[in-house]
XYZ file of C-alpha atoms in Angstrom:
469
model
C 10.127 19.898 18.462
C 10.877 23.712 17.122
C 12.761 22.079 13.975
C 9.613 20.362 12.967
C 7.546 22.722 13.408
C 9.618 24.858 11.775
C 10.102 22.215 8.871
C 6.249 22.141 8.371
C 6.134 25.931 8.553
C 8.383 26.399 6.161
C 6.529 24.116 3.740
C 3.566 25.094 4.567
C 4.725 28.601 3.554
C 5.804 27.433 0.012
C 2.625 25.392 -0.464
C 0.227 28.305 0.239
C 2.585 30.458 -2.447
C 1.291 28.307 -5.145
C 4.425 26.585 -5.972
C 3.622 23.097 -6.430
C 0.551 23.522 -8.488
C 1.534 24.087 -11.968
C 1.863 20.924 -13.661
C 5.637 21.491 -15.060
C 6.599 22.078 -11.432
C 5.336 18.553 -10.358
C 6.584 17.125 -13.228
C 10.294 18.772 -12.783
C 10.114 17.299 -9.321
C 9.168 13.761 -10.573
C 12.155 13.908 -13.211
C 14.238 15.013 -10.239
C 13.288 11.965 -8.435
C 13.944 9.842 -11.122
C 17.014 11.408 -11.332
C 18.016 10.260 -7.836
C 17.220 6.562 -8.397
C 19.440 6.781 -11.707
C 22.245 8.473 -10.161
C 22.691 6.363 -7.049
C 22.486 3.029 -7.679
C 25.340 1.584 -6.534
C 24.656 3.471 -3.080
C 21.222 2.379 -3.125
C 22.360 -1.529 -3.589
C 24.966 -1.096 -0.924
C 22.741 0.182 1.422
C 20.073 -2.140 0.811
C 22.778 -5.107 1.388
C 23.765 -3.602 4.472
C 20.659 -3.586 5.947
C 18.484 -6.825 4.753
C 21.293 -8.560 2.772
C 19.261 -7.850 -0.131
C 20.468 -8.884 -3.772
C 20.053 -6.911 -6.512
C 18.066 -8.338 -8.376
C 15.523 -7.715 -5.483
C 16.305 -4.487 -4.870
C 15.898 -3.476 -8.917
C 12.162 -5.344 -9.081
C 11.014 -4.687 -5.750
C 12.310 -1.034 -5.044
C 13.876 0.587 -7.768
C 11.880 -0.524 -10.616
C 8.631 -0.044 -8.526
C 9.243 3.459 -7.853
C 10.045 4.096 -11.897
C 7.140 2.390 -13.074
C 5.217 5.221 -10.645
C 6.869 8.252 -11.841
C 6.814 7.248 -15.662
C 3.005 6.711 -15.212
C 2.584 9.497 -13.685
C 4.208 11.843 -15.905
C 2.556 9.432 -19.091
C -0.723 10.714 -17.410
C -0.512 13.742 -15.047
C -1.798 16.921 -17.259
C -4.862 14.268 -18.073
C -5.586 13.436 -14.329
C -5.543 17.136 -13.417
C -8.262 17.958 -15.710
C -11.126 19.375 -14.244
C -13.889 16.680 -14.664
C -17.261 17.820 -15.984
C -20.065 16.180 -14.261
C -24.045 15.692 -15.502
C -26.458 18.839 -14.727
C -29.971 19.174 -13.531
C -31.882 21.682 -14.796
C -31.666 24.150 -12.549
C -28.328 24.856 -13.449
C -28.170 23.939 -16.927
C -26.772 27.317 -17.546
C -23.770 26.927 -15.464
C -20.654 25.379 -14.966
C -20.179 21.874 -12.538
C -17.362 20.185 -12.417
C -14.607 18.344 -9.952
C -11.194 19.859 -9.302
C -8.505 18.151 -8.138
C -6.932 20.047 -5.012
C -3.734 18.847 -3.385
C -4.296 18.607 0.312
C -1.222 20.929 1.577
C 1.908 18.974 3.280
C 1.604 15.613 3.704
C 3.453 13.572 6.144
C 4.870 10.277 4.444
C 5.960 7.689 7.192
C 7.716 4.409 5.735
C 8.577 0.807 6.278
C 11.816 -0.928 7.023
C 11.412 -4.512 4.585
C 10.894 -2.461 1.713
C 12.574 0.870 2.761
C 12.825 2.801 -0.680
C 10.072 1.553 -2.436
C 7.406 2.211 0.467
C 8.443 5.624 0.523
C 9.347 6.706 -2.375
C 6.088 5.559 -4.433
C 3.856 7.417 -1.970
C 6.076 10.779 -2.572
C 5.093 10.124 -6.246
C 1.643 10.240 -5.865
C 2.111 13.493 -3.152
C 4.225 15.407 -5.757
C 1.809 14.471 -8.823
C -0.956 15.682 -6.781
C 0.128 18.841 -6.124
C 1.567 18.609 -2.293
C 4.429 19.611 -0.752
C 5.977 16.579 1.622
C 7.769 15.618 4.745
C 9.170 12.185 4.609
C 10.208 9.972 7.743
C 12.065 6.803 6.983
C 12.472 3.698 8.610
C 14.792 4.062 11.215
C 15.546 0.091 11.289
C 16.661 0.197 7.828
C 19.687 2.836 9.439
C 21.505 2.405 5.788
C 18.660 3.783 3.780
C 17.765 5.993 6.220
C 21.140 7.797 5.678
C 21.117 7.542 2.158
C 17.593 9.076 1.940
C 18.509 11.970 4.061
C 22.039 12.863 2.810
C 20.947 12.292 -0.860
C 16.710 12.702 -1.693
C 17.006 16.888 -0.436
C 20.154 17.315 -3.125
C 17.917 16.425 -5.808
C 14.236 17.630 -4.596
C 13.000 21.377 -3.847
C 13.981 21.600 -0.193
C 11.620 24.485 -0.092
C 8.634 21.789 -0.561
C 10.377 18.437 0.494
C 11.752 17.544 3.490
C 13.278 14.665 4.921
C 13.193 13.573 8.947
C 15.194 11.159 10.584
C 14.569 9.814 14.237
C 12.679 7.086 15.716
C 9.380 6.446 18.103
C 9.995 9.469 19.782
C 10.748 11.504 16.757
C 7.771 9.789 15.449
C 5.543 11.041 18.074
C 6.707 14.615 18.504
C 6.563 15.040 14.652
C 2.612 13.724 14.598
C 1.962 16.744 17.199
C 2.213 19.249 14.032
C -1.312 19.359 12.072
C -0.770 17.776 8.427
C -3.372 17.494 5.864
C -3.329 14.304 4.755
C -0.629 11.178 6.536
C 0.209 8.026 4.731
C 1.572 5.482 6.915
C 3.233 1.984 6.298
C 3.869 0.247 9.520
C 2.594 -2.315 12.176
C -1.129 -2.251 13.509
C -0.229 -1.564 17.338
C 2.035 1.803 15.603
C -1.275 2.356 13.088
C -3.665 3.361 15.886
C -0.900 5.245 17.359
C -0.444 7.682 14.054
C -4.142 6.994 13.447
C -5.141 8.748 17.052
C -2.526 11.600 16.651
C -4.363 12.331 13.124
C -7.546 12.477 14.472
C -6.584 15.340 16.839
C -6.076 17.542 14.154
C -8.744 15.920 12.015
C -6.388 14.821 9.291
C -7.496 12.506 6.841
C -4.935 9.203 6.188
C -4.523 6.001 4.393
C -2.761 3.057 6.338
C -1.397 0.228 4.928
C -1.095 -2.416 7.844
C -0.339 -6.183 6.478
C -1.774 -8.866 8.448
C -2.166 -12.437 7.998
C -2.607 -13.260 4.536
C -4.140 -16.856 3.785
C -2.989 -19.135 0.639
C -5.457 -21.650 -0.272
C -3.525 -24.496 -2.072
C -7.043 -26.812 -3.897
C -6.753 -30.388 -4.686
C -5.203 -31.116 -8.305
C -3.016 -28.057 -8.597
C 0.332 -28.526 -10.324
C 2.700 -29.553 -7.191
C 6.066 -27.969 -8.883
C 4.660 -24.848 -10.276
C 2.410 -24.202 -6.974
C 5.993 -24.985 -4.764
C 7.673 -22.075 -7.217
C 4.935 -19.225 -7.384
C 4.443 -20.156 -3.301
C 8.058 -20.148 -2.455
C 9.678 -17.279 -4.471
C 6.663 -14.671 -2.899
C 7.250 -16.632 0.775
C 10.856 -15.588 1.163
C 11.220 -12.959 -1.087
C 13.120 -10.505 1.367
C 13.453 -13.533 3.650
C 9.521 -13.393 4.395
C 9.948 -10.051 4.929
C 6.805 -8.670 2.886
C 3.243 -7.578 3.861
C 1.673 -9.495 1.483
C 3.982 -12.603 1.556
C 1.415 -15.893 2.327
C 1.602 -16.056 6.015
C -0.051 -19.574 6.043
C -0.912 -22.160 3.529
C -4.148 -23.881 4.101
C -4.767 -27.400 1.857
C -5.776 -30.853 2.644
C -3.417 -33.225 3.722
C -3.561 -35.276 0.085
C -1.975 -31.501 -1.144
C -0.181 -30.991 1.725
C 1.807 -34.016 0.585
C 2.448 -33.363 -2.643
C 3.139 -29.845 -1.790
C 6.318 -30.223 1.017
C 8.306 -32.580 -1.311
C 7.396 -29.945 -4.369
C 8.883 -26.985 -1.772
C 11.878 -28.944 -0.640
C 12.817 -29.536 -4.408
C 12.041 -25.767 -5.288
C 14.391 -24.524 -2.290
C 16.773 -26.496 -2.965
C 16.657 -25.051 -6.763
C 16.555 -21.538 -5.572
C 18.918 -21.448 -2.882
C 21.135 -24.615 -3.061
C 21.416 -27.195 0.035
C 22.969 -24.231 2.016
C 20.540 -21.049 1.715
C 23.052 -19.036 3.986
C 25.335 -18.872 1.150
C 23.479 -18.058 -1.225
C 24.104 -14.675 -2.224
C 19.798 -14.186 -3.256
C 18.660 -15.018 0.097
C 18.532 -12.008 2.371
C 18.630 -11.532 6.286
C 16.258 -10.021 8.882
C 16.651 -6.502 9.741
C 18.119 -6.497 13.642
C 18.607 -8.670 16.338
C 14.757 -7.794 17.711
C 13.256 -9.416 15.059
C 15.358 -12.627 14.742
C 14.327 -13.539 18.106
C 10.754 -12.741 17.421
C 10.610 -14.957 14.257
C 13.067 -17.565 15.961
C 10.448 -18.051 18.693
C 7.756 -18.832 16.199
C 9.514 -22.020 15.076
C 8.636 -23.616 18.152
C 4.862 -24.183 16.552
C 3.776 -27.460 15.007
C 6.891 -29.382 13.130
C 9.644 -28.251 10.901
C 9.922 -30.525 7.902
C 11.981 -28.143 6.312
C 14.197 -25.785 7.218
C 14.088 -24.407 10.909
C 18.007 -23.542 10.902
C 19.145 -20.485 12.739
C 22.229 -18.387 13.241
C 22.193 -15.212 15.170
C 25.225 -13.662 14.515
C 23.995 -13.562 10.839
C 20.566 -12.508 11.521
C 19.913 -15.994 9.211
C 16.996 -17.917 9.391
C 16.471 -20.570 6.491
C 13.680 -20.921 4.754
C 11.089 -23.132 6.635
C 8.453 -24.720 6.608
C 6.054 -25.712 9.325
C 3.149 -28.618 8.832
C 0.668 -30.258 12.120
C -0.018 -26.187 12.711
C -2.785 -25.491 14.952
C -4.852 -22.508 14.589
C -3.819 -21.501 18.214
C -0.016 -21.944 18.026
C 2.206 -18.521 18.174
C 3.096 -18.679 14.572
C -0.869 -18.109 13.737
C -1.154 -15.343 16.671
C 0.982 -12.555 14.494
C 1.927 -12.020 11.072
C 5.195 -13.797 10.524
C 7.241 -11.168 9.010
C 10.036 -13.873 8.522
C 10.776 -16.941 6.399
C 8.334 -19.314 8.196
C 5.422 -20.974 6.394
C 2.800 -22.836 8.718
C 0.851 -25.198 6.339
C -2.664 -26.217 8.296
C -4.982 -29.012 7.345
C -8.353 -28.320 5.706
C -11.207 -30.356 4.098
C -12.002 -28.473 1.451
C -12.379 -25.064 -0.048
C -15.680 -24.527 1.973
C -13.645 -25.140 5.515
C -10.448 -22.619 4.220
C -13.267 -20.172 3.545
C -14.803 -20.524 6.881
C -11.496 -20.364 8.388
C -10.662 -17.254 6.531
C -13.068 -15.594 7.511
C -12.882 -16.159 11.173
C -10.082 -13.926 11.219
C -8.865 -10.302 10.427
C -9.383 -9.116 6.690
C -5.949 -9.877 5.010
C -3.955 -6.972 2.942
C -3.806 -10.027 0.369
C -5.309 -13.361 -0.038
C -4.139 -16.072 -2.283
C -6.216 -19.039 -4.201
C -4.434 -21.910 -5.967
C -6.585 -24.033 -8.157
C -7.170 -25.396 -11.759
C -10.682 -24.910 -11.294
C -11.577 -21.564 -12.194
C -14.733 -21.260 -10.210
C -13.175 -22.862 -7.471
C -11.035 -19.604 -7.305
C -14.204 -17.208 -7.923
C -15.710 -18.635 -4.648
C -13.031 -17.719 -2.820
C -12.774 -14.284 -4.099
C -16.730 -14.312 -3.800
C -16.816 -15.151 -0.444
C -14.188 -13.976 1.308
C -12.757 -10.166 1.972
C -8.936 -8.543 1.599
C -7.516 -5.990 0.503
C -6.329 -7.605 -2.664
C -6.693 -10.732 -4.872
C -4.232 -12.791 -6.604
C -5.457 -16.388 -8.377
C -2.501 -18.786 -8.979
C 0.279 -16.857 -7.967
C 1.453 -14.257 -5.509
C 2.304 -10.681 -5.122
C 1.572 -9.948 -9.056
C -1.122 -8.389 -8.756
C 0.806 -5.751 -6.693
C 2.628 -5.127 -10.149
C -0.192 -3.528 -12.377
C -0.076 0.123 -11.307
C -3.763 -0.039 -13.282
C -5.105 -1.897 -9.809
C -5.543 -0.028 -6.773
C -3.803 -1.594 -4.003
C -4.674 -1.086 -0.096
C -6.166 -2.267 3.386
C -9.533 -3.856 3.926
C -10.372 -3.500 7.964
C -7.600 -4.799 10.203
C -4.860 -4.510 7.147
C -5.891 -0.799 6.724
C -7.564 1.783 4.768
C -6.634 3.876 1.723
C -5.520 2.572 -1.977
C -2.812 4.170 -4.071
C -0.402 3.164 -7.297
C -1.039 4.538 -10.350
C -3.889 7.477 -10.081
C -5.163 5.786 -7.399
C -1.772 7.596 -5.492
C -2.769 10.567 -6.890
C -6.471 10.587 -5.842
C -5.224 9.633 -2.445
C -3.439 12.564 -2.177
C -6.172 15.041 -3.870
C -9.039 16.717 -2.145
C -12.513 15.978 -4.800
C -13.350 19.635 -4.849
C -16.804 19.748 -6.109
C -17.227 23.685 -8.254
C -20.396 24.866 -9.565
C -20.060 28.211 -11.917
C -22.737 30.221 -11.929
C -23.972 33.807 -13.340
C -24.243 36.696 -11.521
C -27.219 38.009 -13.724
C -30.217 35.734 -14.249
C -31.985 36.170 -11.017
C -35.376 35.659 -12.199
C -34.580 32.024 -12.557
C -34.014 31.230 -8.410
C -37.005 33.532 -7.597
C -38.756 30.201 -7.442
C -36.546 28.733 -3.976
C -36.927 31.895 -2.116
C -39.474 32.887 0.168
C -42.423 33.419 0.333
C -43.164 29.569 -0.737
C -45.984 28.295 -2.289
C -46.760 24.205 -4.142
C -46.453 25.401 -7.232
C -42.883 26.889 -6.700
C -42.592 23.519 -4.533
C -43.279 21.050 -7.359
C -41.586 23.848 -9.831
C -38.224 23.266 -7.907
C -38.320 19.675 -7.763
C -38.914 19.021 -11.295
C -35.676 21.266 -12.036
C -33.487 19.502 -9.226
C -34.997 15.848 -8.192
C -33.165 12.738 -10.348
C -35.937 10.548 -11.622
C -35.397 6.902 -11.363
C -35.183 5.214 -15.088
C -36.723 2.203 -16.668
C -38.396 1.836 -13.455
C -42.525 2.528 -12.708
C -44.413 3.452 -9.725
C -47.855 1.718 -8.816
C -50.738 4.712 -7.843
């Protein structure tokens, strides 16, 4: 407990010196950290095989590359986004100056993910550092690989006055939320979200989550079987279904549904051959814990394709699951594996309603040639994202805020949407000292003229609009 505390001391020491607000410091630091992704990338790819038989090409668009789009963004952009922003006046202070500055919070406590273990920590740190903070960051300590590599490598190449990195797990975890942050960003389960979301709100620290959950596909009559089995498939087991915003069930009705299974069994096979355990671009699941909770969830409605299992290689084949019911296991939890339940729906107006029986989604998915077809869903339903005829792109565009609705969290980052997350919206007003004759008119003793004086100078009038005497 003393080593955190003395950790967060010590940063909190160099954030209240001033160091990481000038903008070349943040900006050295960002370099630094691209620095470390350049430099290591045969470690990084060895460590990401190691612990979620990831290929590289996976690792490179859905780590590496992620986290380099963030930094060159955010050096393309940062001296604009800490401009202070000048906001309208009344007239009561014509005379002075109002604007917004952008304050970074202090130290920030980063927690991250095991499916994605680089990327979901290392594009946080980029909007912490852009903003100003200094940074603790706690890895996944399921992804034990990138754990190591993190916290033997990241300090060598970041200001280990302002940057820190922690190792440890659930006990770590909790002994390191006893030390008051200013802002926490957490990746991570729902059950472990209240958990870091209590121990915040001792201290009264504000935090986004990002949670997952259940995110629905809706597959509509006449959509192209082939190129809806590709899009589907390739964001399904990317990571062997190991990704928060991976479809965790497809809902269609059965004339789709069967199209749609001989479309997936011919896309599989084109992927990942008639064997998918050897081929070398379809990964594992993390530890022995999870392959028997995904293994279990198998057991709902009937495999049609897929469904093989060996333990010693933490492999589960793609699968996929049709004759669901809403009540089986697989529907109870989000899947977190290579499963996809397919369920049996009338019609876009009975996916809607079955949407939105349930939790808000991190990401929701609409398949159909029908372009208003895809605006009702998006009118009528609620995530934290949208994507229309494909999967996970949206994710992509660093212009799009990405984030939680409800159930699947709260907060938004990429792009400056990180580094508003991680900024305090200091409202300033500049004013003379001189001048006084101009407030004589608030202060004491009042009278209605002074009254109706002050609220012509300070009252927003409402345009275009008129008001019946």
């Amino acid at each position: 407990m003393s080593s955190f505390q003395d950790t967060v001391g010590r940063l909190r020491a160099s954030f209240n010196s001033g160091k990481t607000r000038p903008v070349e410091y943040r900006m050295s630091q960002l370099q630094a950290l691209q620095r470390f992704l350049d430099e290591n990338k045969a470690a990084i790819n060895e460590a990401m095989a190691q612990d979620l038989r990831k290929p590289e090409f996976e690792v490179i668009i859905s780590e590496t590359s992620f986290v380099t789009t963030e930094i060159n963004v955010a050096l393309n952009n940062l001296k604009t986004w800490t401009k202070d922003e000048h906001v309208e006046k009344n007239w009561a202070t014509t005379l002075d100056s109002a604007f917004i500055r952008k304050d970074p919070f202090g130290v920030v406590l980063i927690i991250g993910a095991w499916n994605y273990p680089l990327q979901l920590l290392l594009n946080r740190l980029v909007g912490a550092i852009a903003a100003g903070n200094c940074a603790i960051l706690k890895p996944s300590e399921l992804s034990r690989s990138v754990e190591k590599l993190v916290s033997d490598l990241l300090p060598r190449y970041l200001d280990q006055e302002c940057f820190a990195v922690v190792c440890g797990g659930p006990q770590e975890i909790t002994q390191l939320l006893e030390n008051k942050f200013d802002y926490i960003f957490f990746t991570g389960s729902a059950g472990v979200g209240k958990i870091v979301m209590a121990a915040a709100t001792k201290h009264l620290t504000p935090l986004t989550l990002e949670l997952g959950g259940k995110n629905p596909c809706f597959i509509d009559n006449g959509c192209n079987p082939t190129n809806t089995a590709n899009r589907l498939a390739w964001v399904r087991f990317l990571n062997a279904g190991q990704t928060c915003v991976a479809p965790d069930y497809v809902l269609c009705t059965q004339e789709m549904r069967d199209q749609l299974v001989p479309a997936l069994k011919a896309t599989l096979e084109r992927f990942y051959g008639k064997d998918p355990q050897q081929s070398p671009d379809f990964g594992r699941i993390v530890n022995e814990r999870h392959f028997q909770r995904v293994q279990v969830l198998l057991g709902s409605g009937t495999i049609v394709l897929g469904g093989q299992c060996d333990a010693k290689d933490k492999y589960i084949a793609p699968t996929v699951l049709v004759d669901v019911k809403e009540s089986d296991p697989v529907m109870q939890e989000e899947i977190f594996g290579p499963i996809l339940p397919i369920l049996t729906v009338e019609g876009v107006d009975e996916a809607i309603a079955f949407i939105n029986r349930h939790e808000r989604p991190l990401a929701l998915y609409a398949f159909s040639p029908n372009n208003k077809v895809v605006e009702k869903v998006l009118e009528r339903t609620s995530s934290g994202g949208f994507c229309g005829n494909d999967g996970l792109m949206h994710m992509t565009l660093p212009t799009l805020p990405f984030g939680g609705n409800g159930h699947s969290g709260m907060g938004m980052y990429h792009g400056k949407f990180s580094f508003d997350t991680f900024s305090h919206q200091r409202g300033v007003l500049l004013r003379s000292h001189g001048l006084e004759k101009l407030n004589t008119l608030r202060y004491p003793p009042y009278t209605k003229q002074h009254l109706s004086l002050v609220r012509s100078t300070t009252e927003v009038k409402r345009k275009g609009g008129c008001t019946l005497q």
